[in-house]
Amino acid sequence: MKVPQADGSRRLDVLRAIPVLYGCLWSLFIAFSGTVVIFLFAQYGDWGANSLTTAAYVVHCAAVFFGAIAAARQVDSRGWFHGGSTGLLYALIMVAIGLFVYNTFTMDGSGLFRVLLMAVIGAFGGMIGSAFSRTDG
């Protein structure tokens, strides 16, 4: 007797067909989880403003890195491209949030450097993720 699968597995297969979107969703999930952890440490610990800023940057970099790995695992080749695109999409989402919600992003050299840095971190994660591709077997 064959057990019917839930619709969730088919949705996940559709999502995996678009590796950049799949990796970006993983990045957003990791960033949300990291933000909750930072909030708890800030609430119950003795963290200053500089510590919070550093922790936020570390969480965003880790989110892009692991999201790029997830994206690159879905493709056969060009993991660096899919990872870099994941980092760029994540950075653009964060820029949009910064512009429209908090009005904090500035279009100067440091802001553009952060966007470029996310793309480079994503490309590096994509190179690592392509070594562990899901399509190999």
PDB file of N, CA and C in Angstrom, residues 2 9 12 14 27 39 61 63 71-72 74-75 81 83 86 96 108-109 111 117 123:
ATOM      1  N   LYS A   2       0.614   2.147  -0.893  1.00  0.00           N
ATOM      2  CA  LYS A   2       1.404   3.368  -1.010  1.00  0.00           C
ATOM      3  C   LYS A   2       0.791   4.450  -0.132  1.00  0.00           C
ATOM      4  N   SER A   9       5.545  18.411   0.425  1.00  0.00           N
ATOM      5  CA  SER A   9       6.744  17.922  -0.267  1.00  0.00           C
ATOM      6  C   SER A   9       6.745  18.367  -1.723  1.00  0.00           C
ATOM      7  N   LEU A  12       7.799  21.967  -1.786  1.00  0.00           N
ATOM      8  CA  LEU A  12       9.232  22.103  -1.570  1.00  0.00           C
ATOM      9  C   LEU A  12       9.999  21.764  -2.839  1.00  0.00           C
ATOM     10  N   VAL A  14       8.911  22.276  -5.889  1.00  0.00           N
ATOM     11  CA  VAL A  14       8.734  23.435  -6.761  1.00  0.00           C
ATOM     12  C   VAL A  14       9.671  24.552  -6.320  1.00  0.00           C
ATOM     13  N   SER A  27      18.190  31.772   3.875  1.00  0.00           N
ATOM     14  CA  SER A  27      18.896  32.905   4.481  1.00  0.00           C
ATOM     15  C   SER A  27      17.979  33.703   5.393  1.00  0.00           C
ATOM     16  N   PHE A  39      18.284  38.997  20.182  1.00  0.00           N
ATOM     17  CA  PHE A  39      17.334  39.690  21.047  1.00  0.00           C
ATOM     18  C   PHE A  39      17.355  39.118  22.459  1.00  0.00           C
ATOM     19  N   CYS A  61      25.846  37.760   7.718  1.00  0.00           N
ATOM     20  CA  CYS A  61      26.874  37.074   6.920  1.00  0.00           C
ATOM     21  C   CYS A  61      26.691  35.563   6.973  1.00  0.00           C
ATOM     22  N   ALA A  63      23.886  34.004   7.578  1.00  0.00           N
ATOM     23  CA  ALA A  63      22.643  33.686   6.871  1.00  0.00           C
ATOM     24  C   ALA A  63      22.884  33.604   5.369  1.00  0.00           C
ATOM     25  N   ALA A  71      21.386  26.999  -1.814  1.00  0.00           N
ATOM     26  CA  ALA A  71      21.059  27.260  -3.220  1.00  0.00           C
ATOM     27  C   ALA A  71      21.960  26.467  -4.147  1.00  0.00           C
ATOM     28  N   ALA A  72      23.250  26.442  -3.860  1.00  0.00           N
ATOM     29  CA  ALA A  72      24.198  25.771  -4.740  1.00  0.00           C
ATOM     30  C   ALA A  72      24.028  24.257  -4.719  1.00  0.00           C
ATOM     31  N   GLN A  74      21.367  22.737  -4.990  1.00  0.00           N
ATOM     32  CA  GLN A  74      20.235  22.380  -5.847  1.00  0.00           C
ATOM     33  C   GLN A  74      20.593  22.321  -7.328  1.00  0.00           C
ATOM     34  N   VAL A  75      21.799  22.753  -7.698  1.00  0.00           N
ATOM     35  CA  VAL A  75      22.167  22.830  -9.115  1.00  0.00           C
ATOM     36  C   VAL A  75      23.375  21.954  -9.409  1.00  0.00           C
ATOM     37  N   PHE A  81      27.742  31.214  -8.974  1.00  0.00           N
ATOM     38  CA  PHE A  81      26.762  32.137  -9.544  1.00  0.00           C
ATOM     39  C   PHE A  81      25.465  32.125  -8.748  1.00  0.00           C
ATOM     40  N   GLY A  83      25.072  31.048  -5.670  1.00  0.00           N
ATOM     41  CA  GLY A  83      25.334  31.563  -4.331  1.00  0.00           C
ATOM     42  C   GLY A  83      25.463  33.073  -4.316  1.00  0.00           C
ATOM     43  N   THR A  86      22.106  34.575  -4.715  1.00  0.00           N
ATOM     44  CA  THR A  86      21.380  34.474  -3.450  1.00  0.00           C
ATOM     45  C   THR A  86      21.801  35.589  -2.507  1.00  0.00           C
ATOM     46  N   ALA A  96      15.824  46.995   0.828  1.00  0.00           N
ATOM     47  CA  ALA A  96      14.429  47.421   0.721  1.00  0.00           C
ATOM     48  C   ALA A  96      13.802  47.592   2.098  1.00  0.00           C
ATOM     49  N   ASP A 108      25.531  55.226  -0.193  1.00  0.00           N
ATOM     50  CA  ASP A 108      26.890  55.741  -0.269  1.00  0.00           C
ATOM     51  C   ASP A 108      27.850  54.572  -0.435  1.00  0.00           C
ATOM     52  N   GLY A 109      29.121  54.827  -0.316  1.00  0.00           N
ATOM     53  CA  GLY A 109      30.127  53.790  -0.514  1.00  0.00           C
ATOM     54  C   GLY A 109      30.003  52.636   0.457  1.00  0.00           C
ATOM     55  N   GLY A 111      27.299  51.573   2.071  1.00  0.00           N
ATOM     56  CA  GLY A 111      26.100  50.796   1.790  1.00  0.00           C
ATOM     57  C   GLY A 111      26.279  49.890   0.583  1.00  0.00           C
ATOM     58  N   LEU A 117      29.604  42.906  -0.506  1.00  0.00           N
ATOM     59  CA  LEU A 117      30.124  41.909   0.429  1.00  0.00           C
ATOM     60  C   LEU A 117      29.178  40.722   0.564  1.00  0.00           C
ATOM     61  N   ALA A 123      28.791  34.029  -3.082  1.00  0.00           N
ATOM     62  CA  ALA A 123      29.548  33.297  -4.105  1.00  0.00           C
ATOM     63  C   ALA A 123      30.483  32.286  -3.449  1.00  0.00           C
TER      64      ALA A 123
END
